[in-house]
Structures are given as structure tokens and as C-alpha cells.
């Protein structure tokens, strides 16, 4: 008896263990996601995660477990139904089931291309809501690729090939079928391999039996009978929305054997009898070749000149489909209009147009001199060059010229030739004659080119030329000395033959600037100190320079005298960070001026002014532009009662803001015996201003340099000199000249 009980117990335990073993291999009944991999899966796996050892092998096996709300992810590969389950279709009867192929393509459900009898279908959706079929190629089924009955699934981003009766069959059979059919490519490799692209029918008794799909952005090509076929049986409704499709290569593009009127618009129909028993939409393109890239190889992307590109106005599109079959964005470019068919032509932004290369000048060369009396010069520039090569051509040239003393282009009183633009229609494009030139002036010019895409090149470098005759100037004599009082502020009112200090004074320094023999420099607000001859200092008319020499020097320099019959301007420096505006200035040409008649102006950069010109005599002491005192160095100290500016001498003035210019009017120059000027007019002007200045107490008779009226400051002391009592040591030239 005991033995029987033990045997019974053994078999009971063995049976339970076997049950537990098989239960452990059974997948959960209601998993959300399942994975199928025809290449590496096994139907004996659990199926709830991807990859070898986890995914199932066949779709049919997966659907023995799929319930409502589940998703089946299919890896790329060929799922051959003739091998999987003897051509049994996949039947979906539950709501919200999704079959998702590989988004990179290559997921293929395949029927039997040799079948010639019977009816086989790839996937059937029957009385189910919320089903999604996406990113799958469905091919070679003898009846239908997908058969939809009384359901409203989303069929998007799929490819249907050689499905004999129809790629997609939509049936409202005593029920409602309203699927969304979007972004699908449907074609036959030979016309006899597909009869109809999309078949839509309804049957039953009204009000039952409704077929109203949305058929948007599909490309349907190359079947035997109809791209889209509509039929009904009885008083039921067939009312699809057929929009944004390309339908090509059928006997009939759209066949209507239903009694209803579908909504049709924005379709391209070509190489068909486009409409049968139906009227096309007002925005259709009947008879227009969509210009596929290579239809013979079933490559249905649009050529760049396709009429289907941008054929759907963004304001008219009633679709929220924002990508195409390839996953590219719709529309392209963003914010534009939509294309017809399943592919959106990707209108990449055209490559940025590169500007032309900056021109190089040819003539005149920088620093060229033209004879006295020359009034016009022809400028020439290099041939047009553009990094875009032959895609761009030379369409326009702009020339601009300015006077060196003014520093700005486009002044109102310049000759019109100083700013000129030529187009290719009127030319020439690489030469220009500038007129209105005056002897004794240096001019600056630039040129730039525009290409055929309206892009301007950078301006060329600035190049200079002078009009006049170079002559020697021996007006400056330096008396040798070793004390501070012998420092001289001097200037050179000419355009130097070579403006570099060491070259300009080559004879005086004998090729080497030796600070134990002389000191020569000018002030800069950028550093708040002096630059000297060996620092690359330029010689500029209108600027003054400290000169101190151990030995007597007759300074002989050469250049072109600055014009005296023009209003000449000089720019003042100002450091916006430090507020330093001290400038060493001079008469810009070889005539004298009343300081009170010199004018102040602020250019606007476009040829006009934002202030002035206004005479110094009209400024109050507390103005925001300039200290009205003009300082000179005399007997080792500064004096601020200067009224007359003498040419070849130097002075200090303090600017209170940036971009200040001084204008020296030709008609206000003080006449001398060697000049044919209206002496009486000048004298009268000076007398008037002396009376006005006396009334305003404009120039105070102050000899102590520490009592500067306007600013409470005096100019910087000469190079190497410090604000300390002068002793024999501090006044010694050797100490001054050698001190940094």
C-alpha cells in the first residue's frame, strides 16, 4: 500500500514539474510589444524583446498571441508566407493592433508570385478600429496586399508590389470603412502583375455600407486596369477623399462605378485615360508627366523640374502629413508648398553664394604722383574673380574716391565721379575715370565687384595717389641746444615723397635715429604717450612733431605742398576709454590762420555732418566738442593765448569727444605778400572776431600754464620731460634725450 502511494506521489510530482516547465516557455498572454526577426529569431523564444534569443521568427507565430493594443515589431527580412504557414493570411480582428516594419526599410511580407488561381491576401483587417500598418513592403499576393473590411486603420509608409487583384481593397460591407491611406508606393513591375491599385467598394442596405477613405500622398503606377476603382451595390455610400496622389500608367486613372461623387483634387494623372465616369479636381494635373527619377527601375522620386513639386499650396493643403515615404519632411523647404505623391522633393537650401574676391588694383599704384594741373585720372582694377567660378559673372562695379584729409567717402561737394557704379549693361567694369582733382591733394580710392547673384565683394585695399610736383622744403631750422626750452613743435605742410619718418628725415638722422643726438616724436592718445621716429612714425600734414637736436639742423625735406585753394581738414584723436583728447596739430598747408576762424565739424560717415561746421569763435568755453584754447610751447612752458597759427609751427588742442575734425577754410587763410588774396576781407574778419572775442573775454591773458581756463589741464610735456622743477640735471639734453 505504501509503495502504491509513493509511486502515485512520484507521478504527481513529475506531472506538476512538467507542467511548470511548459508554462515557463509560454509567453505572457497580454504583452504590449512583440518582436519578430525572420533572420535570427526562433518561434520557441519568449518574443517580448528584440534580438537573437528573444525575438520570434515568424509573423504567423506572433499572431497566435497578439491581442488588442499590442504592437508587433518586424525586423528587416523576407517573411515568405508560402513557407511560414501555407499562405494563410494575417487576420486582425482586435482593436489598436500595430504592425511596424523596420523604419530603414527591408521588411517584406511575400506571397506566391507563381499563384494563378484561388484567393490569397497578405493582411486582412476585419471590424477592427485603430489598427496601424507601417513601413512594410507587401508583395506578390494573388488577391490583395491588404484587405480592409468595416475598419478604419492607418495604412502608411508602405510599398505594395505586384499584388494581383489590388494592392489595397477597402470594403464597407454592411458597415463603415474609413481608413487613412497615406504615403504609400503602389506599383507593378509588369502591368499584368497588378489589376487595380486601390479598390473601394460598399454594399448592404442604407444607411449601412459606407466606404469613405482618405487617400493622400500616394504614388500608384503601372497596373492593368485602374489606379483607383470605385464601386457600390445598392443605395450605400462610396465617398473617398482622393487628393495629392500621382496616378500613372493604368488604362484608367480613376474609375467610378459608384453612384456617389468623391472629393478629388490636387492629383497628377499621366499616361492613363485619366478619369472614367468622373470629373477631376480643379487643381489636378491631368496629362502632366510627374517626371519620376527612373520609373523603369521603379524609382519614383521626383526630378527637380517635376510639375508635382510645390503643386499643393500650403494654404490649401488639408493634411497634417509632415513627412514622406522616406521620412523626409513635408513640405520642403519648411514653410513652403507641398508636393504630389509619396515622395517630397528635398529642396535643400541652395549653397550659399560666395561673394566675389576683393579686386586688386592695377593702376595707379599706391603712392603714384600725377603732374601738377592733372584734373582727371583713370583707375584700373584686376579682372573679376569669384570662388563660385562660372556660376557667377561680373554684373556691377562700384568705385569710390575720397580726399586724404577728410577721411570719409561720399562728401556732398565731391565730384560725382568720386562715387560711381557701373553695371555690365553700361560698363566698363574694370576701369573708371575720376575727375575734379586738384593739385596739392592726396586721394584715396577703392573698388568692389558685384556678382550675378547680387553679392558684393569686400572693398579692395585703399590705394593713394597725389596730384602735384614734389619740391624741397627747407622752412624748418632747429637750433642746437641741450635744454628743455629749446624743444620745438614743428610741422611739414606737404604730402611727403615717403611718409616714413626715418626715410623722410634720412639726411638729418644719417640713416640711424640716435636719441643721444636728437629727439623727434609726436603724441598719440591710444597710449597716452609719444611715438618716435624709430617707432614707424608717419609724417602727416596737419600734425606737429617735437624736435630737439644737440646740433643745429637745417631740415631739408621733400614732398608736394598741400593745396592752399581748398578747405583742408585734419582729424583729431580721442581715446574713448581714457577720455584723452590731446592732439599735436598744425596748419595743414603753408599759410597761416586765425585760430578763431578754424571750424569744427563731426562727419556722419556718409558725406554729411552731425555737427558743424562751426567757427571756434562761436563756441562757449563749456561746449562738449573741443577746448577752445590753442596751446603753444614757448621758452620751456605752455601758453594758451595763441590767436594765430603759423605754418610749419606746432600747437596743442584738446578734443572732448571722438570723430572731431578741424576745417581750415581757404578763404580764411591769412594773406602774405607772396599770395594774391583779398587782404582787406581777411583783416576785416579778424577784426570782427577780435571784437567778439574781447566781448566774450575769449582769450584770457594768462602766462601761468597751470591756470588753463577750459579744462584745468595743460598739454603733455615734451618727450622725456616730467613735471618737476627744472634743475641743471633735469634740463640737460643728454638726460632728456636718453630718458624713455
XYZ file of C-alpha atoms in Angstrom:
740
model
C 0.000 0.000 0.000
C 2.850 2.321 0.916
C 4.567 1.551 -2.417
C 1.460 2.492 -4.365
C 1.264 5.804 -2.512
C 4.927 6.569 -3.258
C 4.502 5.729 -6.944
C 1.418 7.892 -7.116
C 3.283 10.720 -5.413
C 6.184 10.370 -7.838
C 3.969 10.591 -10.902
C 2.061 13.519 -9.419
C 5.226 15.489 -8.773
C 6.630 14.611 -12.191
C 3.452 15.798 -13.862
C 3.498 19.084 -11.939
C 7.154 19.673 -12.834
C 6.411 19.038 -16.488
C 3.516 21.484 -16.359
C 5.696 24.124 -14.739
C 8.359 23.588 -17.400
C 5.954 24.120 -20.266
C 4.321 27.058 -18.519
C 7.748 28.710 -18.252
C 8.092 28.559 -22.055
C 4.687 30.116 -22.677
C 4.796 33.871 -23.324
C 2.628 36.200 -21.247
C -0.887 36.468 -22.574
C -1.121 40.264 -22.857
C 2.343 41.689 -23.545
C 2.301 45.175 -25.122
C 5.175 44.633 -27.538
C 6.308 41.592 -29.505
C 9.342 41.213 -31.743
C 9.776 39.159 -34.891
C 13.060 38.539 -36.692
C 12.954 36.218 -39.689
C 16.752 36.081 -39.851
C 17.750 35.464 -36.230
C 14.560 34.746 -34.268
C 13.085 31.451 -33.100
C 9.421 30.759 -32.535
C 10.450 28.996 -29.333
C 11.748 32.269 -27.859
C 9.748 34.439 -25.482
C 9.190 37.144 -28.175
C 8.942 40.139 -25.835
C 12.274 41.780 -26.615
C 14.354 42.167 -29.759
C 17.482 40.352 -30.782
C 18.636 36.716 -31.142
C 17.496 34.555 -28.281
C 14.480 36.771 -27.674
C 12.553 37.543 -30.890
C 10.203 35.146 -32.621
C 10.896 34.084 -36.168
C 7.540 34.234 -37.980
C 4.700 36.691 -38.085
C 2.135 33.908 -38.027
C 3.520 32.603 -34.751
C 3.365 36.110 -33.279
C -0.292 36.455 -34.174
C -1.214 33.394 -32.195
C -0.504 35.624 -29.150
C -1.374 39.142 -30.348
C -4.387 40.780 -28.743
C -5.857 44.263 -28.812
C -3.476 47.180 -28.084
C -0.403 45.086 -28.916
C 2.427 46.064 -31.242
C 4.472 43.713 -33.374
C 7.895 44.971 -34.414
C 9.255 43.267 -37.512
C 12.976 43.325 -38.217
C 14.119 43.605 -41.823
C 13.960 40.404 -43.835
C 11.676 38.461 -46.173
C 8.674 36.927 -44.426
C 7.590 34.396 -47.041
C 4.021 33.310 -46.329
C 4.322 30.318 -48.643
C 6.907 28.939 -46.218
C 5.547 30.278 -42.938
C 2.030 28.900 -42.908
C 0.912 27.683 -46.288
C -0.238 31.117 -47.482
C -2.603 31.706 -44.571
C -3.282 35.425 -44.247
C -2.667 37.501 -41.114
C -6.121 38.205 -39.748
C -6.502 41.229 -37.409
C -9.807 41.359 -35.549
C -8.727 43.259 -32.418
C -8.602 46.990 -31.943
C -5.429 49.080 -31.809
C -3.045 46.462 -33.135
C 0.101 47.828 -34.775
C 2.473 46.096 -37.175
C 5.621 48.148 -37.503
C 8.341 47.298 -40.015
C 11.948 48.431 -39.883
C 11.985 52.208 -40.404
C 15.081 51.811 -42.553
C 13.184 49.566 -44.950
C 13.681 45.970 -45.940
C 10.750 44.411 -44.041
C 8.979 42.344 -46.715
C 5.828 40.220 -46.489
C 5.780 37.986 -49.533
C 3.139 35.861 -51.207
C 3.477 33.430 -54.083
C 4.183 35.159 -57.410
C 3.525 31.896 -59.269
C -0.040 31.561 -57.964
C -2.653 31.875 -60.710
C -5.812 30.543 -59.049
C -7.544 30.919 -55.714
C -7.512 33.932 -53.471
C -4.717 34.811 -51.095
C -4.242 38.006 -49.107
C -1.326 39.288 -47.066
C -3.143 41.048 -44.188
C -6.846 41.311 -43.507
C -8.319 43.829 -41.064
C -11.860 42.949 -40.122
C -14.156 45.030 -37.903
C -11.214 46.496 -36.012
C -10.514 50.106 -35.045
C -7.178 51.851 -34.522
C -5.045 49.360 -36.455
C -1.756 50.652 -37.888
C 0.297 49.033 -40.660
C 3.521 50.905 -41.317
C 6.923 50.560 -43.039
C 6.297 47.185 -44.692
C 6.700 46.024 -48.272
C 3.778 43.740 -49.198
C 4.183 41.909 -52.487
C 3.200 39.030 -54.739
C -0.225 38.193 -53.288
C -2.666 36.814 -55.816
C -5.624 38.691 -54.420
C -4.908 41.667 -52.142
C -1.919 43.013 -50.274
C -4.220 44.371 -47.542
C -7.943 43.700 -47.314
C -9.898 46.128 -45.092
C -13.472 45.288 -44.111
C -15.596 47.603 -41.960
C -12.471 49.034 -40.355
C -10.648 52.356 -40.259
C -6.934 51.598 -39.963
C -3.941 53.748 -40.807
C -2.035 52.307 -43.753
C 1.017 54.494 -44.193
C 4.584 54.449 -45.452
C 4.285 51.045 -47.117
C 5.292 49.688 -50.504
C 2.947 47.394 -52.456
C 4.380 45.432 -55.380
C 2.669 43.002 -57.805
C -0.481 42.324 -55.769
C -2.626 40.890 -58.494
C -6.261 41.844 -57.850
C -5.499 45.041 -55.941
C -2.813 46.364 -53.644
C -5.414 47.604 -51.153
C -9.083 46.598 -51.000
C -11.399 48.761 -48.886
C -14.889 47.374 -48.261
C -17.804 48.822 -46.357
C -19.900 45.648 -46.180
C -22.959 46.500 -44.130
C -20.577 48.591 -42.082
C -18.189 51.538 -42.306
C -14.676 51.514 -43.730
C -12.861 54.855 -43.394
C -9.144 54.100 -43.411
C -6.326 56.581 -43.898
C -4.155 55.543 -46.857
C -1.106 57.837 -46.946
C 2.473 57.924 -48.197
C 2.292 54.540 -49.898
C 4.042 53.464 -53.075
C 1.990 51.053 -55.185
C 3.329 49.655 -58.427
C 3.590 46.625 -60.691
C 6.886 45.502 -62.107
C 4.949 44.496 -65.223
C 1.454 45.757 -65.927
C -0.133 42.287 -65.779
C 1.113 41.803 -62.206
C -1.492 44.227 -60.781
C -5.006 44.934 -61.916
C -6.071 47.774 -59.599
C -4.066 49.974 -57.269
C -6.764 50.779 -54.674
C -10.215 49.171 -54.854
C -13.027 50.849 -52.897
C -16.499 49.334 -52.596
C -19.551 49.312 -50.369
C -22.559 47.005 -50.158
C -25.567 46.467 -47.995
C -28.701 48.426 -47.253
C -28.616 52.145 -46.471
C -27.625 53.606 -44.120
C -25.243 50.693 -43.617
C -22.446 50.155 -46.098
C -20.077 53.152 -46.169
C -16.615 53.378 -47.723
C -15.034 56.798 -47.193
C -11.246 56.502 -47.009
C -8.741 59.353 -47.146
C -6.288 58.556 -49.918
C -3.499 61.148 -49.622
C 0.029 61.425 -50.996
C 0.297 58.025 -52.678
C 2.161 57.142 -55.844
C 0.312 54.486 -57.869
C 1.917 53.280 -61.077
C 1.806 50.691 -63.814
C -1.236 48.408 -63.353
C -3.525 46.847 -65.878
C -6.939 48.411 -65.232
C -7.381 51.239 -62.730
C -5.267 53.296 -60.429
C -8.270 53.772 -58.124
C -11.543 51.928 -58.662
C -14.861 52.863 -57.006
C -18.000 50.698 -56.924
C -21.109 50.173 -54.825
C -24.037 47.838 -54.648
C -27.382 49.350 -53.761
C -28.006 52.679 -52.064
C -24.842 52.636 -49.991
C -22.136 55.316 -49.873
C -18.736 55.389 -51.542
C -17.250 58.815 -50.862
C -13.459 58.779 -50.662
C -11.160 61.788 -50.455
C -8.620 61.352 -53.233
C -6.006 64.074 -53.017
C -2.290 64.741 -53.557
C -1.658 61.460 -55.429
C 0.308 60.577 -58.556
C -1.576 58.017 -60.673
C 0.246 56.864 -63.777
C 0.391 54.084 -66.330
C -3.086 52.458 -65.996
C -5.837 52.006 -68.519
C -7.902 54.417 -66.416
C -6.570 56.697 -63.762
C -9.719 56.919 -61.618
C -12.660 54.633 -62.435
C -16.023 55.497 -60.889
C -18.779 52.883 -60.916
C -20.354 54.169 -57.739
C -23.328 56.476 -57.621
C -21.636 58.985 -55.294
C -19.294 61.899 -56.006
C -15.925 61.586 -54.286
C -13.725 64.575 -53.390
C -10.902 64.714 -55.914
C -8.237 67.432 -56.159
C -4.506 68.085 -56.465
C -3.736 64.779 -58.199
C -1.344 64.249 -61.070
C -2.616 61.772 -63.677
C -0.474 60.746 -66.606
C -0.354 58.013 -69.219
C -3.918 56.924 -68.363
C -7.383 57.692 -69.501
C -7.295 59.945 -66.520
C -10.968 59.992 -65.498
C -13.707 57.486 -66.244
C -17.253 58.458 -65.334
C -15.968 61.182 -63.044
C -14.787 64.791 -63.151
C -11.303 65.663 -61.978
C -10.460 68.327 -59.451
C -9.816 71.919 -60.458
C -6.243 71.686 -59.210
C -5.479 68.278 -60.718
C -2.701 67.952 -63.267
C -4.265 65.675 -65.899
C -1.902 64.648 -68.659
C 1.127 66.113 -66.873
C 4.172 63.865 -66.670
C 5.233 63.805 -62.999
C 8.795 63.208 -64.149
C 9.826 60.385 -61.875
C 13.570 59.976 -61.498
C 13.677 56.494 -63.087
C 10.287 54.788 -63.408
C 11.736 51.893 -65.417
C 13.717 50.961 -62.303
C 10.745 51.839 -60.072
C 12.495 54.845 -58.590
C 9.629 57.263 -58.119
C 11.312 60.268 -56.527
C 10.574 63.462 -58.411
C 13.006 65.186 -60.708
C 13.829 68.768 -59.799
C 11.698 70.063 -62.700
C 8.638 67.940 -61.903
C 5.309 69.813 -62.085
C 4.303 67.950 -58.925
C 6.789 69.915 -56.847
C 5.145 72.690 -54.827
C 1.892 71.951 -56.671
C -0.156 71.931 -53.443
C -0.371 75.371 -51.898
C 0.305 75.287 -48.185
C -2.798 77.414 -47.683
C -4.903 74.817 -49.496
C -3.467 71.617 -48.023
C -5.854 69.955 -45.561
C -3.384 67.367 -44.358
C -1.085 67.184 -41.374
C 1.256 64.691 -43.059
C 4.604 66.237 -42.230
C 6.930 63.613 -43.697
C 7.123 61.468 -46.838
C 7.722 57.760 -47.508
C 11.448 58.233 -46.981
C 10.896 60.032 -43.693
C 11.862 63.385 -45.175
C 9.991 66.456 -44.002
C 6.949 67.850 -45.742
C 6.886 70.461 -47.094
C 10.404 71.125 -48.278
C 11.660 73.675 -47.624
C 9.844 74.207 -44.354
C 7.047 76.688 -44.707
C 6.760 76.128 -48.457
C 4.205 74.298 -50.571
C 3.621 70.542 -50.758
C 4.463 68.030 -53.491
C 2.152 65.427 -55.003
C 2.852 61.735 -54.476
C 4.542 59.724 -51.762
C 7.904 61.463 -52.101
C 8.627 65.087 -51.251
C 11.380 66.566 -53.361
C 14.003 67.723 -50.900
C 14.673 71.265 -51.886
C 17.858 71.744 -49.994
C 18.783 75.317 -49.492
C 20.945 76.325 -52.427
C 24.569 76.577 -51.447
C 25.339 79.975 -50.088
C 26.529 82.277 -52.799
C 30.099 83.258 -52.102
C 30.951 86.886 -52.657
C 33.465 87.692 -55.364
C 37.090 88.093 -54.417
C 38.133 91.592 -53.478
C 39.599 93.285 -56.556
C 43.266 94.037 -56.777
C 44.164 97.375 -58.242
C 46.317 97.731 -61.277
C 46.744 101.456 -61.888
C 47.615 103.838 -60.382
C 49.913 102.034 -57.963
C 49.895 103.056 -54.339
C 51.780 106.350 -53.949
C 51.843 107.293 -57.634
C 52.230 111.008 -58.398
C 50.496 112.817 -61.255
C 51.716 116.054 -62.766
C 50.692 119.443 -61.464
C 47.467 120.525 -63.126
C 46.150 116.987 -63.672
C 42.369 117.076 -63.170
C 41.417 113.510 -64.080
C 42.959 110.080 -63.606
C 41.822 106.698 -64.934
C 41.678 103.979 -62.303
C 42.071 100.356 -63.335
C 41.419 97.185 -61.373
C 42.073 93.474 -61.727
C 39.854 91.018 -63.660
C 36.769 89.660 -61.894
C 37.343 86.564 -59.760
C 34.743 84.573 -57.843
C 35.126 81.354 -55.785
C 31.859 80.103 -57.315
C 33.554 80.009 -60.698
C 31.391 80.098 -63.796
C 28.207 80.066 -61.702
C 28.772 83.771 -61.095
C 29.604 86.520 -63.527
C 30.643 90.135 -63.112
C 27.494 92.264 -63.005
C 28.482 95.574 -61.366
C 31.437 97.589 -60.118
C 31.424 100.382 -57.553
C 34.271 102.891 -57.348
C 34.775 105.360 -54.543
C 37.346 108.101 -54.030
C 37.989 110.442 -51.119
C 40.416 113.146 -50.167
C 43.079 112.029 -47.718
C 42.498 114.953 -45.388
C 38.802 114.234 -44.939
C 38.947 110.517 -44.324
C 35.361 109.891 -45.493
C 33.817 108.970 -48.804
C 30.677 110.415 -50.392
C 31.107 114.011 -49.284
C 28.484 116.267 -50.790
C 30.975 118.566 -52.505
C 32.987 115.778 -54.133
C 32.829 115.458 -57.878
C 30.160 112.947 -58.939
C 32.905 110.717 -60.330
C 34.164 110.171 -56.768
C 31.397 107.617 -56.288
C 30.280 105.725 -59.365
C 28.646 102.371 -60.061
C 28.717 100.653 -63.441
C 26.625 97.679 -64.494
C 27.515 95.142 -67.142
C 24.970 96.785 -69.452
C 26.739 100.146 -69.475
C 30.307 99.243 -68.392
C 33.229 99.410 -68.277
C 33.651 97.200 -65.228
C 37.403 97.332 -64.586
C 38.272 100.960 -65.318
C 36.920 104.321 -64.225
C 37.971 107.930 -64.774
C 37.801 110.160 -61.716
C 37.608 113.903 -62.342
C 37.584 117.107 -60.329
C 41.096 116.578 -58.973
C 43.099 119.470 -57.519
C 46.851 119.868 -57.356
C 48.320 119.619 -53.892
C 45.908 116.929 -52.704
C 46.340 113.241 -51.977
C 43.446 110.986 -52.942
C 42.420 107.563 -51.720
C 40.433 105.082 -53.779
C 38.800 101.669 -53.527
C 36.794 99.395 -55.787
C 34.480 96.426 -55.275
C 32.639 93.981 -57.554
C 29.138 92.531 -57.547
C 28.345 89.088 -58.968
C 25.304 87.953 -60.890
C 23.697 86.785 -57.639
C 23.835 90.332 -56.289
C 26.576 89.575 -53.778
C 29.199 92.278 -53.305
C 32.857 91.560 -52.791
C 34.773 93.157 -49.948
C 36.252 96.504 -50.821
C 39.755 96.394 -52.196
C 42.591 97.783 -50.150
C 42.825 101.556 -50.129
C 45.289 102.972 -52.631
C 46.655 106.514 -52.762
C 47.844 108.911 -55.435
C 48.871 112.547 -55.312
C 48.494 115.378 -57.810
C 51.314 117.925 -57.866
C 55.020 118.450 -58.189
C 57.409 117.368 -55.478
C 59.736 120.069 -54.192
C 62.164 120.608 -51.355
C 61.020 122.387 -48.207
C 63.709 123.989 -46.038
C 61.427 126.086 -43.862
C 62.331 124.378 -40.586
C 65.621 125.154 -38.853
C 66.462 123.620 -35.500
C 68.940 125.419 -33.273
C 71.160 123.020 -31.412
C 70.718 123.079 -27.655
C 70.788 120.960 -24.537
C 67.887 122.414 -22.522
C 64.166 121.780 -22.390
C 63.293 125.259 -23.527
C 64.847 124.513 -26.885
C 62.277 121.857 -27.734
C 60.436 122.956 -30.892
C 56.977 121.972 -32.115
C 57.249 121.895 -35.892
C 55.201 120.679 -38.829
C 55.557 119.894 -42.507
C 52.608 121.034 -44.679
C 53.227 118.684 -47.542
C 52.487 115.207 -48.825
C 55.859 113.520 -48.261
C 57.591 111.634 -51.030
C 57.963 108.938 -48.377
C 55.954 109.440 -45.202
C 58.017 107.090 -43.009
C 59.904 109.236 -40.515
C 63.261 107.508 -40.837
C 63.126 107.951 -44.625
C 61.648 111.451 -44.580
C 64.478 112.683 -42.305
C 67.139 110.417 -43.706
C 69.664 113.218 -44.190
C 69.073 114.594 -40.702
C 69.454 111.285 -38.870
C 72.102 109.918 -41.226
C 70.244 106.613 -41.544
C 70.010 105.986 -37.780
C 67.726 107.564 -35.202
C 70.089 108.239 -32.303
C 68.328 109.548 -29.172
C 71.606 110.869 -27.819
C 71.751 113.268 -30.771
C 68.136 114.264 -31.374
C 64.619 113.628 -30.207
C 61.740 113.543 -32.718
C 58.242 112.350 -31.885
C 54.520 113.023 -31.781
C 51.769 112.296 -29.285
C 49.137 109.548 -29.520
C 46.050 109.244 -27.360
C 45.993 105.477 -27.826
C 48.852 105.071 -25.358
C 48.794 108.500 -23.746
C 52.432 108.923 -24.733
C 54.774 109.607 -27.593
C 55.808 107.601 -30.607
C 59.181 108.474 -32.018
C 60.895 108.341 -35.326
C 62.171 104.805 -34.897
C 58.677 103.520 -33.988
C 57.405 103.642 -37.554
C 56.017 107.149 -37.079
C 54.477 108.687 -40.238
C 54.768 112.331 -41.257
C 51.288 113.736 -41.908
C 50.283 117.283 -42.887
C 48.253 118.967 -40.160
C 50.120 117.163 -37.388
C 53.029 118.609 -35.441
C 56.146 116.992 -34.015
C 58.572 117.644 -31.206
C 62.085 118.335 -32.442
C 65.160 118.662 -30.212
C 68.675 118.359 -31.575
C 72.120 118.556 -30.000
C 73.387 120.287 -33.144
C 71.991 122.922 -35.439
C 69.883 121.384 -38.177
C 68.624 122.839 -41.429
C 65.810 120.390 -42.080
C 65.515 119.707 -45.776
C 62.558 117.514 -46.718
C 60.686 116.921 -49.955
C 57.096 116.393 -50.939
C 54.114 118.005 -52.624
C 52.855 121.140 -50.922
C 49.277 120.746 -49.645
C 46.786 122.785 -51.674
C 46.045 126.256 -50.363
C 42.969 126.864 -52.519
C 40.923 124.114 -50.838
C 39.253 123.904 -47.452
C 41.549 121.377 -45.817
C 40.613 119.256 -42.823
C 42.521 117.412 -40.131
C 41.157 114.680 -37.863
C 41.587 114.878 -34.094
C 42.328 111.808 -31.995
C 40.266 110.853 -28.955
C 40.528 107.844 -26.647
C 37.009 106.887 -25.582
C 38.314 104.689 -22.780
C 40.626 107.166 -21.096
C 38.914 110.361 -22.249
C 42.259 111.613 -23.565
C 41.846 114.034 -26.473
C 45.170 115.876 -26.626
C 46.368 116.442 -30.178
C 49.519 117.964 -31.638
C 48.212 119.918 -34.627
C 49.459 122.366 -37.237
C 48.391 124.372 -40.244
C 47.804 121.694 -42.894
C 49.283 123.844 -45.646
C 51.877 126.584 -45.942
C 49.653 129.509 -44.946
C 48.700 130.998 -41.592
C 45.243 131.003 -39.994
C 43.389 132.822 -37.265
C 42.549 130.123 -34.715
C 39.164 131.774 -34.215
C 38.255 131.190 -37.883
C 39.065 127.478 -37.841
C 35.875 125.407 -37.951
C 34.822 122.319 -36.002
C 32.677 119.578 -37.558
C 31.599 115.999 -36.875
C 31.217 113.872 -40.051
C 28.351 111.378 -40.172
C 30.319 108.844 -42.224
C 28.058 109.267 -45.248
C 29.349 112.578 -46.581
C 27.354 114.877 -44.325
C 27.831 116.078 -40.756
C 26.100 115.534 -37.446
C 27.507 118.828 -36.184
C 29.012 121.921 -37.779
C 30.974 123.269 -39.396
C 31.099 125.950 -36.689
C 33.806 128.585 -36.096
C 35.909 128.263 -32.948
C 34.898 131.833 -32.122
C 31.276 130.724 -31.825
C 31.966 128.101 -29.135
C 31.426 128.756 -25.442
C 34.125 127.517 -23.122
C 31.900 124.774 -21.705
C 30.994 123.108 -25.029
C 31.130 119.310 -25.394
C 33.286 119.214 -28.537
C 36.615 120.940 -28.017
C 38.629 123.079 -25.632
C 38.795 126.423 -27.375
C 42.301 127.214 -26.107
C 45.139 126.662 -28.534
C 48.404 125.923 -26.755
C 51.962 126.603 -27.896
C 55.353 125.806 -26.370
C 57.358 128.927 -25.668
C 60.572 129.297 -23.675
C 60.092 125.980 -21.895
C 56.437 126.491 -20.924
C 52.971 126.249 -22.414
C 50.973 129.333 -23.359
C 47.243 129.221 -24.092
C 46.702 132.663 -25.598
C 47.543 131.667 -29.166
C 45.498 133.520 -31.763
C 47.412 132.987 -34.974
C 48.536 129.629 -36.271
C 51.775 129.920 -38.199
C 52.633 127.367 -40.837
C 55.467 124.958 -40.066
C 54.894 125.513 -36.348
C 53.022 123.211 -33.984
C 50.264 123.521 -31.391
C 48.176 121.572 -28.901
C 44.394 121.308 -28.801
C 42.188 119.079 -26.655
C 39.215 117.246 -28.201
C 36.388 116.394 -25.813
C 34.765 113.684 -27.895
C 35.525 111.378 -30.798
C 35.260 111.989 -34.547
C 36.128 115.688 -34.405
C 37.587 117.355 -37.487
C 39.065 120.825 -37.881
C 38.438 122.646 -41.158
C 40.885 125.274 -42.391
C 38.978 127.394 -44.890
C 40.897 128.632 -47.916
C 39.126 131.990 -47.815
C 40.180 132.499 -44.182
C 43.902 131.968 -44.681
C 45.996 134.980 -43.615
C 47.455 136.568 -46.727
C 51.107 137.341 -47.169
C 52.988 139.323 -49.763
C 53.572 136.262 -51.914
C 49.920 135.417 -52.252
C 47.172 137.036 -54.288
C 44.420 137.162 -51.692
C 41.767 139.619 -50.542
C 43.763 141.090 -47.679
C 41.105 143.587 -46.668
C 38.435 140.856 -46.269
C 40.694 138.773 -44.078
C 41.670 141.734 -41.939
C 38.035 142.713 -41.519
C 37.143 139.159 -40.461
C 39.956 139.087 -37.918
C 38.987 142.480 -36.543
C 35.380 141.371 -36.170
C 36.412 138.277 -34.263
C 38.841 140.177 -32.066
C 35.976 142.478 -31.049
C 33.699 139.483 -30.425
C 36.391 137.649 -28.513
C 37.150 140.688 -26.424
C 33.466 140.975 -25.571
C 33.315 137.331 -24.591
C 36.729 137.542 -22.888
C 37.538 134.561 -25.070
C 41.335 134.691 -24.726
C 42.449 135.415 -21.169
C 45.881 136.897 -20.818
C 47.321 134.144 -18.652
C 51.001 133.302 -18.543
C 50.936 130.551 -15.932
C 50.315 127.229 -17.711
C 48.681 125.776 -14.579
C 45.700 128.143 -14.990
C 44.227 126.608 -18.170
C 40.721 128.038 -18.431
C 38.626 125.412 -20.179
C 39.799 122.115 -18.809
C 42.042 122.852 -15.909
C 44.723 120.852 -17.763
C 47.811 121.622 -19.754
C 49.120 119.553 -22.662
C 51.543 116.701 -22.006
C 55.147 117.771 -21.545
C 57.700 117.017 -24.290
C 59.218 113.550 -24.604
C 61.348 112.603 -21.612
C 60.338 115.677 -19.598
C 58.490 115.334 -16.275
C 56.518 117.845 -14.284
C 59.288 118.731 -11.828
C 61.379 121.825 -11.093
C 63.960 122.347 -13.786
C 67.471 121.799 -12.470
C 70.755 121.651 -14.224
C 70.394 117.888 -14.338
C 66.790 117.739 -15.481
C 67.412 120.371 -18.133
C 70.434 118.656 -19.550
C 69.830 117.415 -23.088
C 71.596 114.130 -22.544
C 69.211 113.189 -19.760
C 66.162 114.346 -21.687
C 67.100 112.609 -24.912
C 68.086 109.338 -23.342
C 65.129 109.107 -20.973
C 62.315 106.882 -22.259
